[in-house]
mmCIF file of C-alpha atoms in Angstrom:
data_model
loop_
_atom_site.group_PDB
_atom_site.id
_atom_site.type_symbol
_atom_site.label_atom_id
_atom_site.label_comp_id
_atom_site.label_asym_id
_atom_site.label_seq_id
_atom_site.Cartn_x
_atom_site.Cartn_y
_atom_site.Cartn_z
ATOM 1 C CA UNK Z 128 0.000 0.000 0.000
ATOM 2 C CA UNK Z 129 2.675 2.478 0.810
ATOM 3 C CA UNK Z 130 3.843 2.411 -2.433
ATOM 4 C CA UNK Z 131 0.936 2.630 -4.207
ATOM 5 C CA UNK Z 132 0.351 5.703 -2.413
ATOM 6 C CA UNK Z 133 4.238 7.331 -2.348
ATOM 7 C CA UNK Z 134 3.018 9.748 -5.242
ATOM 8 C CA UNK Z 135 0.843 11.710 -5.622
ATOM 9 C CA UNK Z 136 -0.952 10.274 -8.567
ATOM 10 C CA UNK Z 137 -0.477 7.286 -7.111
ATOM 11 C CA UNK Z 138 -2.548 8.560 -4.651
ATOM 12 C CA UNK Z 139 -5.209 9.990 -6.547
ATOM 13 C CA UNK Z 140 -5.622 6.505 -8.537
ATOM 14 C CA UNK Z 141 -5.791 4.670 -4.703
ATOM 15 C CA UNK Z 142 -8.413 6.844 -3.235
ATOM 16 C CA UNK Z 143 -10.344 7.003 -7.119
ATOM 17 C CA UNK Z 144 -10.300 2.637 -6.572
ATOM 18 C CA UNK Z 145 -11.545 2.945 -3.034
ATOM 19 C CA UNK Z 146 -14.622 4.964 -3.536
ATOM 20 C CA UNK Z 147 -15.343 3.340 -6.797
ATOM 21 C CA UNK Z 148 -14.890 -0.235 -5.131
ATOM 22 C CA UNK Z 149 -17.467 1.063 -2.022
ATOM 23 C CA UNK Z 150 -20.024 3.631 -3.496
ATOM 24 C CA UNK Z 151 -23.078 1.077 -3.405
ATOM 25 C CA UNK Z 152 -22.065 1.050 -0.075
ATOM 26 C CA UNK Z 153 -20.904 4.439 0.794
ATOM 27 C CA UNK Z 154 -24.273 5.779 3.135
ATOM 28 C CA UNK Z 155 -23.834 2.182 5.378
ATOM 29 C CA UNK Z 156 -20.288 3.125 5.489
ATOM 30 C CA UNK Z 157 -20.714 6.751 6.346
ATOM 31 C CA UNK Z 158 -23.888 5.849 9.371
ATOM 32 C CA UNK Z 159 -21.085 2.638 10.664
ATOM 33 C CA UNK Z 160 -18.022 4.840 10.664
ATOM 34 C CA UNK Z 161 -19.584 7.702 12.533
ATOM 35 C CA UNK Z 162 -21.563 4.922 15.353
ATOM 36 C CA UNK Z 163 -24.730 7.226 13.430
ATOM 37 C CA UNK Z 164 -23.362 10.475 13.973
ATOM 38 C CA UNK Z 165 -23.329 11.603 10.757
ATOM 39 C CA UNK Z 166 -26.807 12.614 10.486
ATOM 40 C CA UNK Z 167 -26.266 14.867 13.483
ATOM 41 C CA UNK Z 168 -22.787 16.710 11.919
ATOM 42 C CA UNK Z 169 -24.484 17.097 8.961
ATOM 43 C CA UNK Z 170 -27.429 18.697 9.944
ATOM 44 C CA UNK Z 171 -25.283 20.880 11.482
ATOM 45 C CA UNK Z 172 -22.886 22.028 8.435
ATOM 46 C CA UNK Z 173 -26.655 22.780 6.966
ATOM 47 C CA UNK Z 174 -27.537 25.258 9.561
ATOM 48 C CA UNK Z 175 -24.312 26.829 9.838
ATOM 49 C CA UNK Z 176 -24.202 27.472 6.302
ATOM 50 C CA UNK Z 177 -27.833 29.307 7.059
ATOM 51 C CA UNK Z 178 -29.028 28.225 3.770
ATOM 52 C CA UNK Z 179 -31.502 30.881 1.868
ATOM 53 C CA UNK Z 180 -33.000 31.257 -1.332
ATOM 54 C CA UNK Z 181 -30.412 33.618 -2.362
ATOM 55 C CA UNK Z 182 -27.327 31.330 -1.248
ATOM 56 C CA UNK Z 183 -25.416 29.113 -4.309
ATOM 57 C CA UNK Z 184 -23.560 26.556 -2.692
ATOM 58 C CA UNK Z 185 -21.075 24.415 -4.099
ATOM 59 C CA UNK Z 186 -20.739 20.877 -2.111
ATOM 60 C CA UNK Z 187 -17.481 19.692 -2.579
ATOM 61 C CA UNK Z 188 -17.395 15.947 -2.264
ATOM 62 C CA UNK Z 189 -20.776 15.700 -1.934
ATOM 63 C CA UNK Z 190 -21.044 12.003 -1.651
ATOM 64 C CA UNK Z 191 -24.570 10.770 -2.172
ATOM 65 C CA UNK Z 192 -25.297 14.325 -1.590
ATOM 66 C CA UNK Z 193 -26.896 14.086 1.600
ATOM 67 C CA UNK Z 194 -26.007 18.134 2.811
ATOM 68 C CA UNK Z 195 -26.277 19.612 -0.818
ATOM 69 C CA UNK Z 196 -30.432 17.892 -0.720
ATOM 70 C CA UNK Z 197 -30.258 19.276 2.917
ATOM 71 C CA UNK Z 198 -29.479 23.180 1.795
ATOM 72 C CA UNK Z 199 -31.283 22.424 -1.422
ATOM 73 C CA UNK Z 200 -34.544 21.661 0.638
ATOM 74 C CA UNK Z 201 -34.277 25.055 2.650
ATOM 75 C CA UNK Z 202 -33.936 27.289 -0.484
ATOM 76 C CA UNK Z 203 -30.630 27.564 -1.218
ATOM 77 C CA UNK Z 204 -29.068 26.670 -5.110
ATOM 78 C CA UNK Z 205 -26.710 23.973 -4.729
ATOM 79 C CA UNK Z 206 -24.231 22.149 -6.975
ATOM 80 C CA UNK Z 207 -22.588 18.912 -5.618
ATOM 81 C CA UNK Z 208 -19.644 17.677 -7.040
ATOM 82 C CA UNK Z 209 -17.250 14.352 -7.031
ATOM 83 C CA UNK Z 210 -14.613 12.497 -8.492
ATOM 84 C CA UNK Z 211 -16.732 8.940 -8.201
ATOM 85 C CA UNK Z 212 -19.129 8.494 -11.465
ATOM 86 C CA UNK Z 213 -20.922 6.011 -9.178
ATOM 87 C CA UNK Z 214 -21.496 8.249 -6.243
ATOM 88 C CA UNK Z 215 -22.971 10.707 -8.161
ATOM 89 C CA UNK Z 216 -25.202 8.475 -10.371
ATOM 90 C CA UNK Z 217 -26.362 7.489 -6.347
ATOM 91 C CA UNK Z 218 -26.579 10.973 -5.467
ATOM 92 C CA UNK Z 219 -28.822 11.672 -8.810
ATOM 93 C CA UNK Z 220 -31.076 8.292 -7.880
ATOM 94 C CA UNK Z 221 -31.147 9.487 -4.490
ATOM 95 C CA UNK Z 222 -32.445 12.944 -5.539
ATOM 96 C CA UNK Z 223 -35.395 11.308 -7.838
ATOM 97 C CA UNK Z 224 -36.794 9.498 -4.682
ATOM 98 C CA UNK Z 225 -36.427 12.983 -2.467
ATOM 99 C CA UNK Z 226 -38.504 14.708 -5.336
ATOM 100 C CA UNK Z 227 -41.198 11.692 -6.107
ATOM 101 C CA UNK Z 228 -41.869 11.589 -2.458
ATOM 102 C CA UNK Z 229 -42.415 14.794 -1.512
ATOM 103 C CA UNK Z 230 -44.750 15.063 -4.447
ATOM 104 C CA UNK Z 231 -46.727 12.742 -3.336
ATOM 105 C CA UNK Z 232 -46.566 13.997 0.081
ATOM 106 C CA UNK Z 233 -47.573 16.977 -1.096
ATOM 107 C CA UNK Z 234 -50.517 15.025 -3.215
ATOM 108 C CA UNK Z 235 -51.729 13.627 -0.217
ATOM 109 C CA UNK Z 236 -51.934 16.881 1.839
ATOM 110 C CA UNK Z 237 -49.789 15.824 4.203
ATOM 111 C CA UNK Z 238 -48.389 18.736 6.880
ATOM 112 C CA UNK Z 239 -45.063 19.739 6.764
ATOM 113 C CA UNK Z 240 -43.578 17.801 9.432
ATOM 114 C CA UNK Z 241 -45.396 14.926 7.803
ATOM 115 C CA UNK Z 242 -43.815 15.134 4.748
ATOM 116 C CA UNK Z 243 -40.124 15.413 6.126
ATOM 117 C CA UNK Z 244 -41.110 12.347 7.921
ATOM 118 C CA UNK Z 245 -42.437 10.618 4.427
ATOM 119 C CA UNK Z 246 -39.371 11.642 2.780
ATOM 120 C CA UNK Z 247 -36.860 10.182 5.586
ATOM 121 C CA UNK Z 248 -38.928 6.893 5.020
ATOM 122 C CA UNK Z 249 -38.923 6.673 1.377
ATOM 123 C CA UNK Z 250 -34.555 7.228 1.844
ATOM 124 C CA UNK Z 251 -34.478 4.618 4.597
ATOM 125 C CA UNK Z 252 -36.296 1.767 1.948
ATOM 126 C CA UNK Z 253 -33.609 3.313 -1.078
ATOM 127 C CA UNK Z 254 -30.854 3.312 1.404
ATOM 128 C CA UNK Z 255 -31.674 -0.210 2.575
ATOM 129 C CA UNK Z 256 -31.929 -1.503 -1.186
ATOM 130 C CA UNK Z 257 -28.905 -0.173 -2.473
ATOM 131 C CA UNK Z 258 -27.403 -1.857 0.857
ATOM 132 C CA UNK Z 259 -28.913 -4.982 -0.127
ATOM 133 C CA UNK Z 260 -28.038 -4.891 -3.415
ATOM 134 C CA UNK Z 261 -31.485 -5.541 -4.389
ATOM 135 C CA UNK Z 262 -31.820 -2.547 -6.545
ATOM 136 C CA UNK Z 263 -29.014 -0.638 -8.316
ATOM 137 C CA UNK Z 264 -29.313 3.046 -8.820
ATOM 138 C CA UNK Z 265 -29.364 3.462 -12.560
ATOM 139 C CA UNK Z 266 -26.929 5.203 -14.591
ATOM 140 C CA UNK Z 267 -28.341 9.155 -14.061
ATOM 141 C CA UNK Z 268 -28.009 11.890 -16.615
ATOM 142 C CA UNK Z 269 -28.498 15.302 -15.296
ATOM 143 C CA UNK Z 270 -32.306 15.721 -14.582
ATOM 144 C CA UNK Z 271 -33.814 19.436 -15.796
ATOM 145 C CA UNK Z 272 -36.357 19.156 -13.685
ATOM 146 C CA UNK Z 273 -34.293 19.799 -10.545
ATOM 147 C CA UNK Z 274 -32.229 22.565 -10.850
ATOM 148 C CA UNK Z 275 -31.625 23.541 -7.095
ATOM 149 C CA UNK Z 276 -29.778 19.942 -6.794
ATOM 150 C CA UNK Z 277 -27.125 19.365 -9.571
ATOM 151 C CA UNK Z 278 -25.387 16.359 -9.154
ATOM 152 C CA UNK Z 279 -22.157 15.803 -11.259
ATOM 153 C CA UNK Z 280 -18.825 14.699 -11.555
ATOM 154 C CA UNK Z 281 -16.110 17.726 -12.136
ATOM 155 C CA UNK Z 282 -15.720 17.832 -16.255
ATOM 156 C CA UNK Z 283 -11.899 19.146 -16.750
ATOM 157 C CA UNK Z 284 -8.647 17.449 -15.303
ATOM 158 C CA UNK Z 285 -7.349 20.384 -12.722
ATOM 159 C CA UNK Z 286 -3.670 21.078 -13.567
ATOM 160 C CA UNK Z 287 -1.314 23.639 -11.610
ATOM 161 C CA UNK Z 288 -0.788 25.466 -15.242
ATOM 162 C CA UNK Z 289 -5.021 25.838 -15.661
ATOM 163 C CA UNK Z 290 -6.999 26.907 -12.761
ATOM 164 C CA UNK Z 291 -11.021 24.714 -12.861
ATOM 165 C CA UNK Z 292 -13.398 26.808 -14.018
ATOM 166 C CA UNK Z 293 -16.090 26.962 -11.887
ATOM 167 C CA UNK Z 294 -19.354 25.369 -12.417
ATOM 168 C CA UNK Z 295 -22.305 26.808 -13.586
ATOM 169 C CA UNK Z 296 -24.752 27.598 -10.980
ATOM 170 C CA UNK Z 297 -28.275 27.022 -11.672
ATOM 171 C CA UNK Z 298 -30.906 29.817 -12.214
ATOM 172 C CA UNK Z 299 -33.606 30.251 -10.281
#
């Protein structure tokens, strides 16, 4: 391992393996490693960020995108972005349950607080299929229909001669 890692794109190729090898697993991962704290710190980097309607975030490493649908769902416009193909194609399925249920909460008239409480449920039976393996997020192209939410791996190789261009940040 240590020289896999000695350079630094040796590096970049280890840790580009590792996620690759664990993304159907990655929200398990992230609930074991933190004994379930995770939902806790993360709520947390939400409300310190004090997200508004006129806040653009950009969530760097997003994962399965977990804080960018958290600041999304108060109002603010978020981009989340990672190296992983298959994190973000999770992070995309993950975003098409948030928005099917909470229409249909919304069809049923359900309250508020009802409908947070719909939504957590309807992520708890995706989390717990991906998990399984029963179900396997589909390959996700960018989805129009949710623009406060864009999910997608960064486009140009980032070289010390080039800065990255930043990403374009959806209109509201």
């Amino acid at each position: 391992l240590s020289d896999e890692i000695a350079t630094p794109d040796g590096k970049r190729r280890y840790v580009r393996a590792l996620f690759a090898t664990i993304a159907d697993r990655y929200d398990f991962i992230t609930v074991a490693l933190s004994y379930g704290q995770d939902r806790r710190w993360k709520r947390r980097v939400a409300d310190l960020a004090q997200p508004r309607r006129d806040l653009r975030v950009l969530d760097l490493a997003t994962g399965t995108g977990d804080i960018a649908f958290s600041l999304a769902a108060r109002g603010a416009a978020v981009v989340g972005l990672d190296v992983p193909q298959r994190i973000i194609e999770l992070a995309q399925a993950k975003a098409k349950v948030i928005t099917k249920a909470r229409a249909d909460a919304r069809a049923q008239g359900k309250s508020t607080e009802d409908e947070k409480k719909f939504v957590a449920e309807k992520l708890k039976g995706f989390s717990a299929q991906m998990e399984s393996g029963a179900t396997a997020a589909p390959a996700a192209a960018p989805n129009p229909a949710m623009p406060k939410h864009e999910l997608a791996p960064p486009q140009a190789k980032v070289s010390p001669q080039a800065p990255p261009q930043a990403p374009p940040v959806p209109s509201r």
